[in-house]
Short mmCIF file of C-alpha atoms in Angstrom, two decimals:
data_model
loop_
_atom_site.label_atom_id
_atom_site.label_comp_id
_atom_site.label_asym_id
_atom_site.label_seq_id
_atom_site.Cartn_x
_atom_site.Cartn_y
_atom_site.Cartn_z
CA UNK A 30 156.85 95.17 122.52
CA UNK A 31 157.21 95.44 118.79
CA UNK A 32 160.13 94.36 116.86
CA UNK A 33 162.13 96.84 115.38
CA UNK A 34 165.45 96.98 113.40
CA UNK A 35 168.61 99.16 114.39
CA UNK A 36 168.81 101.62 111.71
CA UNK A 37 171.82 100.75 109.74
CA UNK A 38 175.41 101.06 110.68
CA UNK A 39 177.49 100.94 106.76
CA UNK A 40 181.09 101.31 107.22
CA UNK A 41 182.37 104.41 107.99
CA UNK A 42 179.02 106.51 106.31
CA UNK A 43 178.16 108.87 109.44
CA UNK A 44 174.45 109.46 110.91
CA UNK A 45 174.39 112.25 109.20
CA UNK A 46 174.32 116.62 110.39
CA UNK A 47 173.59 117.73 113.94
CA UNK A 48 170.00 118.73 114.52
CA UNK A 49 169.36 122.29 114.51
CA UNK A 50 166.92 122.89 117.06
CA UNK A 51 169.17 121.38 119.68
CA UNK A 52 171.11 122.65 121.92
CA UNK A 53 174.72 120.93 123.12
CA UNK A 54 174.61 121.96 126.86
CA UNK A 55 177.68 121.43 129.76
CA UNK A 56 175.32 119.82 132.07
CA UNK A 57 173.24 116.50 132.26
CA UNK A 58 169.75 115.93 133.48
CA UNK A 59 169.74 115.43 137.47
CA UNK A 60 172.33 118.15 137.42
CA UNK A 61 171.21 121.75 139.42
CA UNK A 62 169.18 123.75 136.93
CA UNK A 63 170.61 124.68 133.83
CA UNK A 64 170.92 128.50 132.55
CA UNK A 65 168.24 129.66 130.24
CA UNK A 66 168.84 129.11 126.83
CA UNK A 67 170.19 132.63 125.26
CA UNK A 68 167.38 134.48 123.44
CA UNK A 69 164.52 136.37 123.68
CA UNK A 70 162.56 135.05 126.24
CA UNK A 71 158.91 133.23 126.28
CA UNK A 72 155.96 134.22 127.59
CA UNK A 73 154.34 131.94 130.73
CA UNK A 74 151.62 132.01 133.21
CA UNK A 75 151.06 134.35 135.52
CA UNK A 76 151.53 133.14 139.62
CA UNK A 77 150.10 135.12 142.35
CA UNK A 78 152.68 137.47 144.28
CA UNK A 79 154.07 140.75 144.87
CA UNK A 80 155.24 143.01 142.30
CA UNK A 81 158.84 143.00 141.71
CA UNK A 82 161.21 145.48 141.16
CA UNK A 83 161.49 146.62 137.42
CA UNK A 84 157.75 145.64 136.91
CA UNK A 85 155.06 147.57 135.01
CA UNK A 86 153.69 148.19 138.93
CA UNK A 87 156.36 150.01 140.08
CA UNK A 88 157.31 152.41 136.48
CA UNK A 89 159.56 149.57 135.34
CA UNK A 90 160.17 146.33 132.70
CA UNK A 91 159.01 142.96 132.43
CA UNK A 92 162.04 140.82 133.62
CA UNK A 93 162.73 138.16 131.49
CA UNK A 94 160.35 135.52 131.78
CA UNK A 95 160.00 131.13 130.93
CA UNK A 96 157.69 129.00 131.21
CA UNK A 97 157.07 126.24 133.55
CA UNK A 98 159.32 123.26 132.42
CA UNK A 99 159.25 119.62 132.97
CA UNK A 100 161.95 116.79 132.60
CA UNK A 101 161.62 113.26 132.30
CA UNK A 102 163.61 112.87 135.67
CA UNK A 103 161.37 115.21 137.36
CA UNK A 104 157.64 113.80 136.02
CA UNK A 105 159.49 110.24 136.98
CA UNK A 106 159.68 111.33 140.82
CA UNK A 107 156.36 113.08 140.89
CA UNK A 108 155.28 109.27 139.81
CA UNK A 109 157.20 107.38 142.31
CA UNK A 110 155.76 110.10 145.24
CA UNK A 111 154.65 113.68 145.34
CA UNK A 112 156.68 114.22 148.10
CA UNK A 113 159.98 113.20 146.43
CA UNK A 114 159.27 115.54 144.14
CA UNK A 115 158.80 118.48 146.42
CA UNK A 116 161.85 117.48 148.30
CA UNK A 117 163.90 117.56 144.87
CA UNK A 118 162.23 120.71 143.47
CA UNK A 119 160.51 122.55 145.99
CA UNK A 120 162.75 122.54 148.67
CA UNK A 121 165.62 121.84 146.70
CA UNK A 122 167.21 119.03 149.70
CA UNK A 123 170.77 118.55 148.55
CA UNK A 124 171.25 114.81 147.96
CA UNK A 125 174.87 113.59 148.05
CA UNK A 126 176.37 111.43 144.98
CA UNK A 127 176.52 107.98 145.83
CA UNK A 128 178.85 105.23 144.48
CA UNK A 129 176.23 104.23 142.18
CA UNK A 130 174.90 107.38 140.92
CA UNK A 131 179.20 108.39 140.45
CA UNK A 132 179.76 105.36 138.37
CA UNK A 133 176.99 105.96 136.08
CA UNK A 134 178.56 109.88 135.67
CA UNK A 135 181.84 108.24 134.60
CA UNK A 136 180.41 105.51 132.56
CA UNK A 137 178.72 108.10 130.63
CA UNK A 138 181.60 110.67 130.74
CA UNK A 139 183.91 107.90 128.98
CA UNK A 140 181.75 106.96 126.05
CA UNK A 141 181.36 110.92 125.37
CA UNK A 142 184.89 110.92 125.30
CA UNK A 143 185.29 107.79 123.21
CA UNK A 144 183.31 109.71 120.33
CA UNK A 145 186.17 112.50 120.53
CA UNK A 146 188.43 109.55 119.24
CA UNK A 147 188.86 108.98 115.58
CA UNK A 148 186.30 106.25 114.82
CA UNK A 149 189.23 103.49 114.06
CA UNK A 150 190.81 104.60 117.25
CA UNK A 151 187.61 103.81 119.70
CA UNK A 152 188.72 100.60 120.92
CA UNK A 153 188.21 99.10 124.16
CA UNK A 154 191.90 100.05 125.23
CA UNK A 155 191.19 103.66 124.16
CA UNK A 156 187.71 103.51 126.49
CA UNK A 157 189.80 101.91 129.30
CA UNK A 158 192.38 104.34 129.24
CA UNK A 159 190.12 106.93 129.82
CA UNK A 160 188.46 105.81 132.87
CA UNK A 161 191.27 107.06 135.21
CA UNK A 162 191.72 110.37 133.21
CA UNK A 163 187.88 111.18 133.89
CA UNK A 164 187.55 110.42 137.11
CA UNK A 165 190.61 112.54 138.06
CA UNK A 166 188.84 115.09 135.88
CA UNK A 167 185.01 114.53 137.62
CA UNK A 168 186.95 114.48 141.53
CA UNK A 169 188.52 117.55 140.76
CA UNK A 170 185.00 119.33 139.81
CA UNK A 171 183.18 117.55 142.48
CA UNK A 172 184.55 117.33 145.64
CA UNK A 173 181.64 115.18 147.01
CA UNK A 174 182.52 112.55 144.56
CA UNK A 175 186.57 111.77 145.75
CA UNK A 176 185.12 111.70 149.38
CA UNK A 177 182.98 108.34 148.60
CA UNK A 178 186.39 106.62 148.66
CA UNK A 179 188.86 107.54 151.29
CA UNK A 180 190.85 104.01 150.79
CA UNK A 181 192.42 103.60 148.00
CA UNK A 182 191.97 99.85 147.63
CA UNK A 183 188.46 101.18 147.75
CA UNK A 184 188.55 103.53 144.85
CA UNK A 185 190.98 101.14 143.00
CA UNK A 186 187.74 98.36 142.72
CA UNK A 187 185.36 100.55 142.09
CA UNK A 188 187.26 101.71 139.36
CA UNK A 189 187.99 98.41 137.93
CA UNK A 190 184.42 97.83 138.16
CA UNK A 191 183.20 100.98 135.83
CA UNK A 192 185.49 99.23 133.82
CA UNK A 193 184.05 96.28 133.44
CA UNK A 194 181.06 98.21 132.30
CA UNK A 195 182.76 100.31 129.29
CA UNK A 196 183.83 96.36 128.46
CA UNK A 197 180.78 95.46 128.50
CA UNK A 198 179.39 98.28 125.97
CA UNK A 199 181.61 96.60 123.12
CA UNK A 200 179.85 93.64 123.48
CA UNK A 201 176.43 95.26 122.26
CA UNK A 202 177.59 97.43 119.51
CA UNK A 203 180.60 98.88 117.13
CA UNK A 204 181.50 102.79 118.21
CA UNK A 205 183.68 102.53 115.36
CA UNK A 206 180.87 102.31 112.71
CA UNK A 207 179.10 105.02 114.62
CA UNK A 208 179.07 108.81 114.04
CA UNK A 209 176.45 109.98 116.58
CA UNK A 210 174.51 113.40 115.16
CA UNK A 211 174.12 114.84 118.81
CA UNK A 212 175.78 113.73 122.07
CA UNK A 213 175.20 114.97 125.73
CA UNK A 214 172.55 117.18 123.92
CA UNK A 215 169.75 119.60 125.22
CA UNK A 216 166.27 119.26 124.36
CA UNK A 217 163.60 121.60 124.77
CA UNK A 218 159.89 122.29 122.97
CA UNK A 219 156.79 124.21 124.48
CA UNK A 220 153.42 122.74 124.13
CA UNK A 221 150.79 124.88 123.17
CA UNK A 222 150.01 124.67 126.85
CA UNK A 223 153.07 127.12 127.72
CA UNK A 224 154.47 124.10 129.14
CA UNK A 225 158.27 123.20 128.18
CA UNK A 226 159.08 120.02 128.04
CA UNK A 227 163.30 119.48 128.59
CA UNK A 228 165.92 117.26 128.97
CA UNK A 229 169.52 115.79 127.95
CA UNK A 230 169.48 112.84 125.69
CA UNK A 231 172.73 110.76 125.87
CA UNK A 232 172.86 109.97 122.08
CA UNK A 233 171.28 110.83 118.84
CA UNK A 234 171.99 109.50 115.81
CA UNK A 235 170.76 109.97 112.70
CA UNK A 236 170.76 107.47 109.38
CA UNK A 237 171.75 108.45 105.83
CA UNK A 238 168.45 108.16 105.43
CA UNK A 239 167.29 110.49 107.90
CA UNK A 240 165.74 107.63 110.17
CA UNK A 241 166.20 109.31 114.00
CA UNK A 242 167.34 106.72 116.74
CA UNK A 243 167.26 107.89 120.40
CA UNK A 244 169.78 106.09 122.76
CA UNK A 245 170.59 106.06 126.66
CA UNK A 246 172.56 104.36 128.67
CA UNK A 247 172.09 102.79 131.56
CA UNK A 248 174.70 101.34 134.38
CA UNK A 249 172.14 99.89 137.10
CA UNK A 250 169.96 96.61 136.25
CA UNK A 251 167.74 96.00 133.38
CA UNK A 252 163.80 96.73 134.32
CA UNK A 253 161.66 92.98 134.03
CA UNK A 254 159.62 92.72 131.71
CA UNK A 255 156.50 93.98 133.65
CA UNK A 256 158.17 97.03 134.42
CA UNK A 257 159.58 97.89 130.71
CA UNK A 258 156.53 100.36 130.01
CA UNK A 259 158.15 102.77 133.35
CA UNK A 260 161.67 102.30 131.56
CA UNK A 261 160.40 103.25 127.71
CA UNK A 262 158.37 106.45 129.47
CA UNK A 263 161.49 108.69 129.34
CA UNK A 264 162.62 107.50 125.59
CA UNK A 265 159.01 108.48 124.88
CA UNK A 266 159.32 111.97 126.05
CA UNK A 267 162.06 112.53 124.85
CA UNK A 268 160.93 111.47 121.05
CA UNK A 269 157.77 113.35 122.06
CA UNK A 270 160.15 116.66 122.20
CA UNK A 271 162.22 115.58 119.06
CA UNK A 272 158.65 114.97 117.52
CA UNK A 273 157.60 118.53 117.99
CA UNK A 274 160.91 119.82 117.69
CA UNK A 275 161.34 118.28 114.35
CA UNK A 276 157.73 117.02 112.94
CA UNK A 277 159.66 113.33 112.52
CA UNK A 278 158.91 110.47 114.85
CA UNK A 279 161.81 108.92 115.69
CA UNK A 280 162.76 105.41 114.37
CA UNK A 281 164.23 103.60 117.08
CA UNK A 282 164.51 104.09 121.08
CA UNK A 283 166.98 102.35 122.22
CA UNK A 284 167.82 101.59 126.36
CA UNK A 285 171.27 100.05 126.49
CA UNK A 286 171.80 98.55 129.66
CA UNK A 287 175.45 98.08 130.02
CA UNK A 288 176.32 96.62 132.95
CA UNK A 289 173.87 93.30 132.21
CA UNK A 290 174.47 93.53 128.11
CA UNK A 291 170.86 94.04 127.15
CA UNK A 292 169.79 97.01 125.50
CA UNK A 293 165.46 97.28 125.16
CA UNK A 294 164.47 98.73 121.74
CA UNK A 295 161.26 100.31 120.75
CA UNK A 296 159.86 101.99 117.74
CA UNK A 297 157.21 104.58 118.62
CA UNK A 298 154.42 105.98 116.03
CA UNK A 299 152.41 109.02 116.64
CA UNK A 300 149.53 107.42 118.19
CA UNK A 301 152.27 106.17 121.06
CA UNK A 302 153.78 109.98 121.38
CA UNK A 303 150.18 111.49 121.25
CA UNK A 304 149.50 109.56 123.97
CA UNK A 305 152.50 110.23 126.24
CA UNK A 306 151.82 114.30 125.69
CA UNK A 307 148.08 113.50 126.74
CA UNK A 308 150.04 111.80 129.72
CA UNK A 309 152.32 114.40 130.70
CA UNK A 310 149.56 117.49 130.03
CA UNK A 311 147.60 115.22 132.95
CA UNK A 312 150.63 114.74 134.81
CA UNK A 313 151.46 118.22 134.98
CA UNK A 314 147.71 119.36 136.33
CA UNK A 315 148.40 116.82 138.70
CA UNK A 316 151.56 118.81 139.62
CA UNK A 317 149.99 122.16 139.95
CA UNK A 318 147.21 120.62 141.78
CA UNK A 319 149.48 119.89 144.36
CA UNK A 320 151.36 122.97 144.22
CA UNK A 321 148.31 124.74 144.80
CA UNK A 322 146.75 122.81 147.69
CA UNK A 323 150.33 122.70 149.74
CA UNK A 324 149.21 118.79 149.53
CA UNK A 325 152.70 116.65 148.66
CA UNK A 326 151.47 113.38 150.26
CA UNK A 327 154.19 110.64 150.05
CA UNK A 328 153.68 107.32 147.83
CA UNK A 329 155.56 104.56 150.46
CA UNK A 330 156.77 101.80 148.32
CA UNK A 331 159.91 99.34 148.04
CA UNK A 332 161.96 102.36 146.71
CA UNK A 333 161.74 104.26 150.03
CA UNK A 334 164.65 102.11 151.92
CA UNK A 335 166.93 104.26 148.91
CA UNK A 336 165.65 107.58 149.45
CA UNK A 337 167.50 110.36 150.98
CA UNK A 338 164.59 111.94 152.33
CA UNK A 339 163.34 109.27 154.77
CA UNK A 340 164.08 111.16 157.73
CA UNK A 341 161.75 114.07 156.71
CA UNK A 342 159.26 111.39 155.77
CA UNK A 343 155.98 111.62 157.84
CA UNK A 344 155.31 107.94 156.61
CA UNK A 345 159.08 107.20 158.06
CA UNK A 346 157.65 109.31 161.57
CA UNK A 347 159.74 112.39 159.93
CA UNK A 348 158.18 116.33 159.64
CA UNK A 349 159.19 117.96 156.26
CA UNK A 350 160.40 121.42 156.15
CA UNK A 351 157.93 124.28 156.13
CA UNK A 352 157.07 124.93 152.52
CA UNK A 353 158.79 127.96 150.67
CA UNK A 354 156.65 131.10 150.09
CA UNK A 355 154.87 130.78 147.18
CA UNK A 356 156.66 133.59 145.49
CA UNK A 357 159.87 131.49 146.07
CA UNK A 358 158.62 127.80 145.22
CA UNK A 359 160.53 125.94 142.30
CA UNK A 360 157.38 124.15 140.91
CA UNK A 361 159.23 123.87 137.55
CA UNK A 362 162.28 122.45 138.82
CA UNK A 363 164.38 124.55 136.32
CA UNK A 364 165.35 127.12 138.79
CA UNK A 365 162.18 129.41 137.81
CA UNK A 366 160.50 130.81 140.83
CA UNK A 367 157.06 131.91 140.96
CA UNK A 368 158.48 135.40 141.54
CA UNK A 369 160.57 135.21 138.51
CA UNK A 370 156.99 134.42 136.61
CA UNK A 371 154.64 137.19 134.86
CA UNK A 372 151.72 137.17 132.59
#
């Protein structure tokens, strides 16, 4: 990994303006599928199936129409096992939060909230004071999430815990001398494919100088060093998007791993982004290979005993669910349906 330095943080100068082309959206990647993005809408490929209503065939319009999309989260799972991936996106299997996967939700709910404060007043009282206040806020929207702790000596240490990790973010940098561009933002570019390429990057910020760092954070362990390369693939799509979205590589990518205090930096060039898009163009053909043969074959490994799909598993002695029409499949995982899809 090559060394790279953290663009400046002077005083209280901020990372400068938001970025135009993106959109601040309500929900995070991993969420259910996002609305379209208002305007007109973009042409994609054409899926075999029956006319629809309000088509050319039957004397009416086009409805609107997007193109296949693909998220970091999503290409991630088709890597770990097909079959994942059809579960997730295909069938659509609900999967219930977990205490981990609620944790990292309020982790990254407080920080967002932090960077409402005043930058003098983001102190570590100000971030621990608002760990209660969110979690009331995220129970109340997700009923799911208060039922993972029906003691409250329970709740009360799992709380303290999420704490610990906010503490732990002050160790690694300042959020005083920080005035992030973009926050919670949207992402989204089209290759000349017709592919769109999407997701929600936790942090942007941008340097007087116009130097663009990309940061995430992360609440479960730090990746070894063999397996940094599957950490960095997500920063790289994601400067891949700002890349295209912008024509300016990003300066920094930046995984901040909270809960250990390690953050893993990396400063990408074109060569590195040209090859991810090469990467994710083969990925994707990979993807519709699939779709089109019905084949989802699962890829065992050690991350099976976390899945919450093992029953259905045929590896695991499970039978998977029939598979949706194909006018009704979710290939994209963006809530576009083959019969939502016209040339």
């Amino acid at each position: 990994m090559r060394p790279a330095e953290i663009p400046p943080n002077v005083g209280t100068v901020p990372y400068g303006g938001a970025v135009d082309e993106i959109a601040v959206a309500l929900a995070r990647e991993g969420d259910p599928p996002e609305l379209p993005l208002p305007g007109p809408p973009l042409p994609g490929p054409s899926l075999p199936g029956t006319p629809l209503p309000g088509t050319p065939e039957d004397g009416g319009t086009l409805p609107p129409v997007r193109p296949w999309a693909l998220s970091p989260s999503r290409a991630a799972d088709f890597m770990t096992c097909p079959l994942l991936y059809r579960f997730r996106v295909i069938d659509r299997l609900p999967e219930p939060p977990t205490t981990a996967t609620a944790r990292g939700t309020l982790v990254h709910a407080a920080l967002e909230r932090l960077f409402d404060l005043p930058a003098a007043a983001r102190t570590r009282e100000a971030a621990r004071a608002l760990v209660i206040p969110e979690w009331e806020r995220l129970a109340a929207a997700e009923p799911d999430l208060a039922a993972l702790f029906p003691d409250e000596t329970e709740l009360a240490s799992w709380l303290k815990a999420a704490t610990a990790i906010l503490d732990a973010y002050f160790t690694l940098e300042d959020p005083r001398r920080l005035e992030p561009a973009e926050r919670e933002c949207y992402v989204e570019t089209t290759l000349d494919s017709g592919l769109r390429l999407r997701g929600y990057i936790d942090r942007l910020d941008v340097a007087p100088s116009g130097d663009i760092r990309i940061v995430d954070y992360k609440t479960g362990r730090a990746p070894r060093e063999a397996y940094e390369a599957s950490a960095l693939f997500q920063m790289k799509f994601y400067a891949l998007v700002i890349w295209r979205l912008r024509g300016q590589v990003p300066r920094l990518l930046q995984l901040m791993y909270l809960a250990e205090g390690e953050v893993l930096r990396y400063s990408p060039d074109e060569s590195d982004l040209l090859a991810t898009e090469r990467k994710v163009a083969a990925l994707w053909q990979a993807i519709e290979r699939a779709r089109d043969a019905g084949d989802w074959r699962p890829r065992p490994s050690k991350l099976c005993d976390w899945c919450n799909h093992k029953a259905l598993c045929p590896e695991f002695g499970g039978t998977p669910p029939p598979l949706p029409a194909p006018d009704l499949a979710d290939v994209a995982g963006d809530g576009t349906t083959a019969s939502s899809v016209t040339g």
